[in-house]
GROMACS .gro file of C-alpha atoms in nm:
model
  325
    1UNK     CA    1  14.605   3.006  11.676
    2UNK     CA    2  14.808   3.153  11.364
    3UNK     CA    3  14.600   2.904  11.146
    4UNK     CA    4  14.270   2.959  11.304
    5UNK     CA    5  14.303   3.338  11.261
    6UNK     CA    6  14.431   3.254  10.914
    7UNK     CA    7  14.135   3.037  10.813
    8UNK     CA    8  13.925   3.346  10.953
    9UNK     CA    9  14.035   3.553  10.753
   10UNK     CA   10  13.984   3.357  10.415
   11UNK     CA   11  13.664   3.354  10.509
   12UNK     CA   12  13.589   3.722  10.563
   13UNK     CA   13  13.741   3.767  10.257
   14UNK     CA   14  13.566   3.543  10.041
   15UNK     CA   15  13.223   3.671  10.125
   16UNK     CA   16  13.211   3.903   9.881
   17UNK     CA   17  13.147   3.791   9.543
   18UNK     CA   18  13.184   4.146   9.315
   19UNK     CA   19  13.178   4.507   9.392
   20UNK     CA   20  13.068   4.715   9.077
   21UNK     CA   21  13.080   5.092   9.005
   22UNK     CA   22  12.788   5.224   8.859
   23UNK     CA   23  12.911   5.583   8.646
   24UNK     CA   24  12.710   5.828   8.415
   25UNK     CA   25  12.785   5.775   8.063
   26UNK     CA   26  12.949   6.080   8.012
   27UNK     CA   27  13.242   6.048   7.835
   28UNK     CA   28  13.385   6.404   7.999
   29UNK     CA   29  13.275   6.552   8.330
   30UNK     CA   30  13.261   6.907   8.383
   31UNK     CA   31  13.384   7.132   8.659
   32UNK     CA   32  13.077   7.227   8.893
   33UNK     CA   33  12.884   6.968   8.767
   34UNK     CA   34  12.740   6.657   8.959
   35UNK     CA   35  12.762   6.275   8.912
   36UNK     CA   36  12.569   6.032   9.043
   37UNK     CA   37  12.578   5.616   8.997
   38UNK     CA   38  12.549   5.332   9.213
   39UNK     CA   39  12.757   5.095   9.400
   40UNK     CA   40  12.657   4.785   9.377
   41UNK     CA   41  12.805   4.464   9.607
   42UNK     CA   42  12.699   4.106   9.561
   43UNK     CA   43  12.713   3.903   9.868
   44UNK     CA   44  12.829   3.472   9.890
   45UNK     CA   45  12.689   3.494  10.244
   46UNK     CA   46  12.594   3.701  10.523
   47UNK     CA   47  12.838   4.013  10.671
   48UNK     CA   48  12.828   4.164  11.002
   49UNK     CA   49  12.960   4.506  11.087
   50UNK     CA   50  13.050   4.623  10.699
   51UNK     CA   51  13.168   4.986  10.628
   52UNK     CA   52  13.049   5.081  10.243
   53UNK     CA   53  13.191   5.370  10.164
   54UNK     CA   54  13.230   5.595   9.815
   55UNK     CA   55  13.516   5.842   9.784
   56UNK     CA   56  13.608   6.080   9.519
   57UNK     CA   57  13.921   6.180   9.488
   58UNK     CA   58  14.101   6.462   9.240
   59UNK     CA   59  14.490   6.498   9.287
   60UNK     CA   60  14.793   6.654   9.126
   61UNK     CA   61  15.124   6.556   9.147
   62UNK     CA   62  15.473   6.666   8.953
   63UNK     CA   63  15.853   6.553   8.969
   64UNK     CA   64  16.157   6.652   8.773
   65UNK     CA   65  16.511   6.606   8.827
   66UNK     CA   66  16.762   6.877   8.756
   67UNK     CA   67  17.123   6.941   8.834
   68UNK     CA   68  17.179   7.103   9.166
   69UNK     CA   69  17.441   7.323   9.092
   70UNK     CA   70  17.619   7.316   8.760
   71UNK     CA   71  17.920   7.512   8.879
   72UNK     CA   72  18.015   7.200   9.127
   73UNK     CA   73  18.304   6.991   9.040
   74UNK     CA   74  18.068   6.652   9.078
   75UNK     CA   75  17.730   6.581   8.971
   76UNK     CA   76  17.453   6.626   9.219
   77UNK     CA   77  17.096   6.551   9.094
   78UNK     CA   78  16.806   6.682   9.282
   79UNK     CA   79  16.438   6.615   9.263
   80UNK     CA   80  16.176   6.902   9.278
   81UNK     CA   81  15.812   6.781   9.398
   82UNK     CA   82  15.487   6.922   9.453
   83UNK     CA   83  15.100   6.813   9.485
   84UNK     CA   84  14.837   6.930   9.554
   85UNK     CA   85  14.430   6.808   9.643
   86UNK     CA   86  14.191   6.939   9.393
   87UNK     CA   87  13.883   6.748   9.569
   88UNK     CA   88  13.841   6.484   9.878
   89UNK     CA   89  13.524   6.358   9.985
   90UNK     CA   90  13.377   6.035  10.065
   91UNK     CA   91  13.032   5.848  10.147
   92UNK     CA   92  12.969   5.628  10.431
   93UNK     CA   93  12.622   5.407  10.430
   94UNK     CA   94  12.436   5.327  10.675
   95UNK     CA   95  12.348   4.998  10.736
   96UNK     CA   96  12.036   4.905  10.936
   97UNK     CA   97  12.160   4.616  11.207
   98UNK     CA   98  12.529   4.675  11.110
   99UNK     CA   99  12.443   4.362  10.843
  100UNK     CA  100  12.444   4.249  10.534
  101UNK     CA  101  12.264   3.905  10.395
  102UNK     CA  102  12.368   3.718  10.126
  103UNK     CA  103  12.267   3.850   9.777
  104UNK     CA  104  12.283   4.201   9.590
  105UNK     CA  105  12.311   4.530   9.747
  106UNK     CA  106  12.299   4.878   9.582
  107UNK     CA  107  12.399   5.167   9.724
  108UNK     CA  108  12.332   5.495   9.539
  109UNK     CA  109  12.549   5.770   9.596
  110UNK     CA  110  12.557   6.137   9.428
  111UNK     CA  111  12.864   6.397   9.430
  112UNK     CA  112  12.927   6.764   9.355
  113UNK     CA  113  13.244   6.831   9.188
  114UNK     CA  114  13.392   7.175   9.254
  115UNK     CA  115  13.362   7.476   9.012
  116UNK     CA  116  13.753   7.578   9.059
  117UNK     CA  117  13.935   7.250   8.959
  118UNK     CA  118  14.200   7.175   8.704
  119UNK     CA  119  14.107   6.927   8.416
  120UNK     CA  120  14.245   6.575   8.353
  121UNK     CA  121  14.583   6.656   8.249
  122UNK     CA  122  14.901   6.401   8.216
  123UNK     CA  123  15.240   6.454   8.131
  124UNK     CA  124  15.596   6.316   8.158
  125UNK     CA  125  15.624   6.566   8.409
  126UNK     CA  126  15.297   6.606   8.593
  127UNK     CA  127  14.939   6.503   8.614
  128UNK     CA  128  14.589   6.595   8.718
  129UNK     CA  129  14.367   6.262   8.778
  130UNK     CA  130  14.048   6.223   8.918
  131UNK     CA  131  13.836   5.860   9.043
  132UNK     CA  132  13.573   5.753   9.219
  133UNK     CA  133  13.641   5.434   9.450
  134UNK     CA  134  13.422   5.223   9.597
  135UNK     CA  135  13.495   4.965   9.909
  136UNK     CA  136  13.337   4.705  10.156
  137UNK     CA  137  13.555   4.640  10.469
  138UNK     CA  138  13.494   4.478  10.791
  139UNK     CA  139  13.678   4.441  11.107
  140UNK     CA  140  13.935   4.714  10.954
  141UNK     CA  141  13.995   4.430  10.689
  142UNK     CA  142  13.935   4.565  10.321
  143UNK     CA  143  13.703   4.297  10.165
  144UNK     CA  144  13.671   4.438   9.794
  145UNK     CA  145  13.763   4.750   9.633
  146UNK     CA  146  13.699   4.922   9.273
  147UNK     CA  147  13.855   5.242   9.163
  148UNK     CA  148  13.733   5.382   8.808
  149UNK     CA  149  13.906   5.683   8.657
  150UNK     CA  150  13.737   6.017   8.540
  151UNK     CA  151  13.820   6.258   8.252
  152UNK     CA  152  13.760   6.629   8.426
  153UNK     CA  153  13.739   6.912   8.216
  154UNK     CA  154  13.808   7.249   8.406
  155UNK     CA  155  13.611   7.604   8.327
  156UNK     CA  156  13.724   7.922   8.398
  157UNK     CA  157  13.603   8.081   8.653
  158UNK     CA  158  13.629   8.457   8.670
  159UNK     CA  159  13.558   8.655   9.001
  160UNK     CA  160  13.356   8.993   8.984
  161UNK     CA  161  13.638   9.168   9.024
  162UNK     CA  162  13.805   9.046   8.680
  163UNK     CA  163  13.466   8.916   8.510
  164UNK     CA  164  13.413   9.265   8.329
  165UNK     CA  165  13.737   9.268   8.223
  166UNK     CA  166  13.753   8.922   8.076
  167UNK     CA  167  13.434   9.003   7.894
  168UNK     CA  168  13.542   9.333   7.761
  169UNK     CA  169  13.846   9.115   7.648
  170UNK     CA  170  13.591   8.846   7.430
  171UNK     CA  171  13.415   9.130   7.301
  172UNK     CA  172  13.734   9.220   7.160
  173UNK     CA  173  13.873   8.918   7.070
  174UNK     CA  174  13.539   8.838   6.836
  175UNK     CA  175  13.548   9.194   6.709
  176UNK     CA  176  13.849   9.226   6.587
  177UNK     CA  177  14.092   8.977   6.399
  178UNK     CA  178  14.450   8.886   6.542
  179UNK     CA  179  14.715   8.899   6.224
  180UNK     CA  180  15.101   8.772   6.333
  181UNK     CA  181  15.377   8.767   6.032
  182UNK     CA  182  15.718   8.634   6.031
  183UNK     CA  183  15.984   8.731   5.814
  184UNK     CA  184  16.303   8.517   5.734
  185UNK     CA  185  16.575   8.582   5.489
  186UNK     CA  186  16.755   8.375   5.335
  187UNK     CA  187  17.128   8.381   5.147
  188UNK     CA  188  17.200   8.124   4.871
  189UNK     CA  189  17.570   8.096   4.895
  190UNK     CA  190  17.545   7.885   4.577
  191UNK     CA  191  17.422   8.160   4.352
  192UNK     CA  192  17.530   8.427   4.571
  193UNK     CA  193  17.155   8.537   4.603
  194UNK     CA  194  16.940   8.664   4.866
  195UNK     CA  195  16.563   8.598   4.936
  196UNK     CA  196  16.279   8.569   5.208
  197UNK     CA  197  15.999   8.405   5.300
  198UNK     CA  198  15.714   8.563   5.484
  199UNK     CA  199  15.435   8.352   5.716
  200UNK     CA  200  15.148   8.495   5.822
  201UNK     CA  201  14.835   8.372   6.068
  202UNK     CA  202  14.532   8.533   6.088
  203UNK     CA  203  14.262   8.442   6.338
  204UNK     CA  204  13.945   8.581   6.382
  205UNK     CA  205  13.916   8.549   6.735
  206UNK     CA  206  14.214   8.395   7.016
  207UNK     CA  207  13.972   8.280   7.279
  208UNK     CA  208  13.885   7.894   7.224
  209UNK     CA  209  13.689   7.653   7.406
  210UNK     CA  210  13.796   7.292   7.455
  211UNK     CA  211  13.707   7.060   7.166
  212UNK     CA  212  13.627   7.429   6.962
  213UNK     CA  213  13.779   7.434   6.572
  214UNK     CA  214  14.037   7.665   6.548
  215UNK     CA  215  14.009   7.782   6.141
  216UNK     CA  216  14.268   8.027   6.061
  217UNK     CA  217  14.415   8.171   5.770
  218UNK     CA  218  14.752   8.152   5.625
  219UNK     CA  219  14.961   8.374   5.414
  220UNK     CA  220  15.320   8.273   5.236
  221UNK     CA  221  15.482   8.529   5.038
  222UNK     CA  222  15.769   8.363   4.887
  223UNK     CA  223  16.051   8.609   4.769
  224UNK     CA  224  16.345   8.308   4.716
  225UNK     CA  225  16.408   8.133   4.365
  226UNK     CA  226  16.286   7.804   4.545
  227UNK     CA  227  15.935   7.633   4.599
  228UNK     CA  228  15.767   7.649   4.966
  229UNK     CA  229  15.671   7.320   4.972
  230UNK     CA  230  15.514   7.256   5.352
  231UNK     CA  231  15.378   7.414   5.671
  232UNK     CA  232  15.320   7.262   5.986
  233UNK     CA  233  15.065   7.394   6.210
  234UNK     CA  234  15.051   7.306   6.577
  235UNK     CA  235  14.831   7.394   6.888
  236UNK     CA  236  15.131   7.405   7.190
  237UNK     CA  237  15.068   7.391   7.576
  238UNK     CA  238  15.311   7.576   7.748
  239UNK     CA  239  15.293   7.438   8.123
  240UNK     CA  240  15.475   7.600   8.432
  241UNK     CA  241  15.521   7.365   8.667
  242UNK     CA  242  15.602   7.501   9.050
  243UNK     CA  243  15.812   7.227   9.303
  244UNK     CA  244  16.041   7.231   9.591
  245UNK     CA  245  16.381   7.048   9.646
  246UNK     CA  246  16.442   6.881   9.912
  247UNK     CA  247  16.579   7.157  10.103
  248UNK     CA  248  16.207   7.357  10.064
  249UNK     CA  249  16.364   7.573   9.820
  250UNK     CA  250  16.081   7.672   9.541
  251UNK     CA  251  16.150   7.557   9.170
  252UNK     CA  252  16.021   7.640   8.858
  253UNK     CA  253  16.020   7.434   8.547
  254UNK     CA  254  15.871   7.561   8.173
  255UNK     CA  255  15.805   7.243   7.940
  256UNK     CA  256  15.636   7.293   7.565
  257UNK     CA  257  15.409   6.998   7.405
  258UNK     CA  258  15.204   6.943   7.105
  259UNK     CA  259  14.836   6.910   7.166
  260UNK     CA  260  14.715   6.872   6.803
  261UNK     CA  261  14.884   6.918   6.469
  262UNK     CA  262  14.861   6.931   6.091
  263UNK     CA  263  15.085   6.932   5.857
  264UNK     CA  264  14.969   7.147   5.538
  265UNK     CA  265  15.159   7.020   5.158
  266UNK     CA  266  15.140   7.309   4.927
  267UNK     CA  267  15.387   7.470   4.661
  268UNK     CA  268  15.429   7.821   4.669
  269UNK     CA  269  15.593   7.884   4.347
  270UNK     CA  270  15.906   8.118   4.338
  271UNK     CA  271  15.799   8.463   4.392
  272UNK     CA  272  15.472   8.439   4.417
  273UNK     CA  273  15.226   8.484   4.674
  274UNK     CA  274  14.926   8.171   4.834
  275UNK     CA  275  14.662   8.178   5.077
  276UNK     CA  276  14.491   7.876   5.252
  277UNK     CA  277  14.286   7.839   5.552
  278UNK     CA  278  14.307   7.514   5.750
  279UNK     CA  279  14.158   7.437   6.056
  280UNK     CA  280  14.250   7.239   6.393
  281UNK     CA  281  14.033   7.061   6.645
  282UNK     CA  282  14.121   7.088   7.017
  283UNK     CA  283  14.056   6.779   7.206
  284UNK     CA  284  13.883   6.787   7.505
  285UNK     CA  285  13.922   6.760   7.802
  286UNK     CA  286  14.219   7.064   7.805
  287UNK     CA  287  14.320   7.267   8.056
  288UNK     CA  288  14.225   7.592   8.080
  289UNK     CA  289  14.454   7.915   8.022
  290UNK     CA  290  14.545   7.983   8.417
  291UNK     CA  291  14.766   8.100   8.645
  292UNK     CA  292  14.962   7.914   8.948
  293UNK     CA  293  14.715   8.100   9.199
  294UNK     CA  294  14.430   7.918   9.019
  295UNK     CA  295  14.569   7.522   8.995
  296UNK     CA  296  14.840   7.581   9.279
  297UNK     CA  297  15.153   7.346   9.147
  298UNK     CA  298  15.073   7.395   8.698
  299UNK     CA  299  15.011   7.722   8.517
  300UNK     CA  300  14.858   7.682   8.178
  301UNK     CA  301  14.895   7.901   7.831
  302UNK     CA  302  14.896   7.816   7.451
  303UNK     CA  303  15.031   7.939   7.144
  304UNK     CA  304  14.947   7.863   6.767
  305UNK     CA  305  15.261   7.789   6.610
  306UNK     CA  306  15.260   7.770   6.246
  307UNK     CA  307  15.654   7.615   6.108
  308UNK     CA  308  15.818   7.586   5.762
  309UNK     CA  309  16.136   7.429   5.650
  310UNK     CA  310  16.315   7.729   5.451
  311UNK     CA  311  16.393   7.551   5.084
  312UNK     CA  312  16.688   7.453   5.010
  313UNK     CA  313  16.871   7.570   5.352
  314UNK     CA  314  16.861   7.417   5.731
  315UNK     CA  315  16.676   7.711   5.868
  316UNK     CA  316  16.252   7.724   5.980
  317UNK     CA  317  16.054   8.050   6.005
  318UNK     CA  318  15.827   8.014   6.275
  319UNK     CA  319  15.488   8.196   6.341
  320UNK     CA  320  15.364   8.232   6.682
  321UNK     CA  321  15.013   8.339   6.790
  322UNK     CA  322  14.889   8.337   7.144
  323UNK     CA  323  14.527   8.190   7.181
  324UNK     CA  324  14.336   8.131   7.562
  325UNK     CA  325  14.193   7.841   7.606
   0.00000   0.00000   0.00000
């Protein structure tokens, strides 16, 4: 019997030749919008009582380990986890006489994503991913499966309640330019001398769109006897992330990456004073600026961080302006 039933089951499973997802060509979906394709199943011979289905699935997940209490004698590690279910739905076909002859089959499908979903978004921490999967079973025995990835960009979504405010807030932001300086001073030990270096960033507006230009402009007033040779300018993503140990106790964990940079060679000539504008793409998709009420485990916010190496010491001066994504 254990042969017979094994024999049966090579059979079953070698009825279906390919299973084939059928996507848009759209390189990034968007929140709210709609996709539809095709699944598409090519048959060796005939199958009785298949379940086709579709199912599109958008998840989130995050782990980090910290210490558990740094004021214990011994080391106790614990890991703080959370996810959460952006989107779950699925298609079932029907199939007239519960079979399926030998030969190609399409099934067309179509799905709504949500408005109020996260973008794609991975990280050694966390991640936002979102597939479609297709699959032909029968007898509760999966026959052939295929699972293709999607890159989700998010919108933001404002209620009435806020929507006013949020627009009153653009109308400012395009009005009216945002200017952040940074001063550092600096003591030559050497020479017993004492200079600074100032870095400004102005923008004309801090509300961006994913896969927008940021162009800014950039002022270095150098007041040291040595050449500013460099500036680094970076977009950051500052991402809260919200778990729970193991106990159920809530966590919360602040992590800082680069999502584009550029690194700017000039020479600002003793006491003297430059300007330069540069410019830096955002890629897309990017998560939008957001709260943990909005994405439920990740909170999202950026910064444009513009860096220089102070000549001839170990110190940076750092300029820092906040931009919503």
């Amino acid at each position: 019997e254990p042969s017979d039933t094994s024999s049966s089951h090579s059979s079953i499973m070698s009825i279906v030749g390919a299973i084939n997802l059928v996507l848009p060509k759209i390189e990034v979906h968007l929140a709210g919008s709609s996709i539809d394709g095709q699944l598409v199943l090519n048959l060796r011979s005939t199958l009785k009582e298949p379940v086709v289905k579709v199912e599109l699935e958008g998840r989130g997940y995050l782990r980090w380990l910290e210490e558990d209490n740094p004021e214990l004698d011994y080391e106790k590690i614990t890991a703080c986890t959370n996810k959460a279910v952006y989107v779950s739905t699925s298609k079932i076909f029907h199939i007239e006489g519960k079979t399926l002859d030998s030969g190609v089959h399409t099934f067309d499908f179509h799905f709504s994503l949500p408005p109020r979903i996260p973008s794609t978004f991975t990280s050694k921490i966390g991640s936002i991913s979102y597939f479609v999967k297709g699959t032909c079973c029968s007898h509760q025995t999966v026959l052939a499966r295929e699972e293709r990835s999607l890159l989700l960009q998010g919108t933001a979504v404002f209620s009435n309640k806020n929507s006013l405010c949020f627009a009153f807030l653009l109308i400012l932001s395009m009005q009216a330019s945002l200017v952040v300086e940074a001063r550092k001073d600096v003591v030559y030990f050497c020479c017993f001398s004492l200079g600074s270096v100032i870095l400004q960033i102005s923008l004309e507006k801090n509300i961006f769109s994913p896969g927008e230009t940021i162009v800014f402009i950039t002022d270095i007033a150098n007041r040291t006897h040595r050449h500013v040779r460099k500036v680094v300018f970076a977009v950051h993503c500052i991402v809260l992330y919200s778990g729970f140990s193991s106990r159920g106790e809530q966590r919360y964990l602040e992590d800082r990456s680069e999502v584009t940079r550029l690194v700017s060679q000039i020479n600002v000539v003793p006491f003297e004073d430059m300007r330069f504008t540069n410019a830096l793409l955002l890629p897309k998709p990017l998560p939008v600026t957001s709260t943990l009420m909005e994405n439920k485990i990740m909170a999202f916010r950026y910064e444009l961080v513009g860096t220089s190496d102070l000549p001839c010491t170990t110190s940076t001066i750092e300029s820092r302006v906040p931009i919503i994504i």
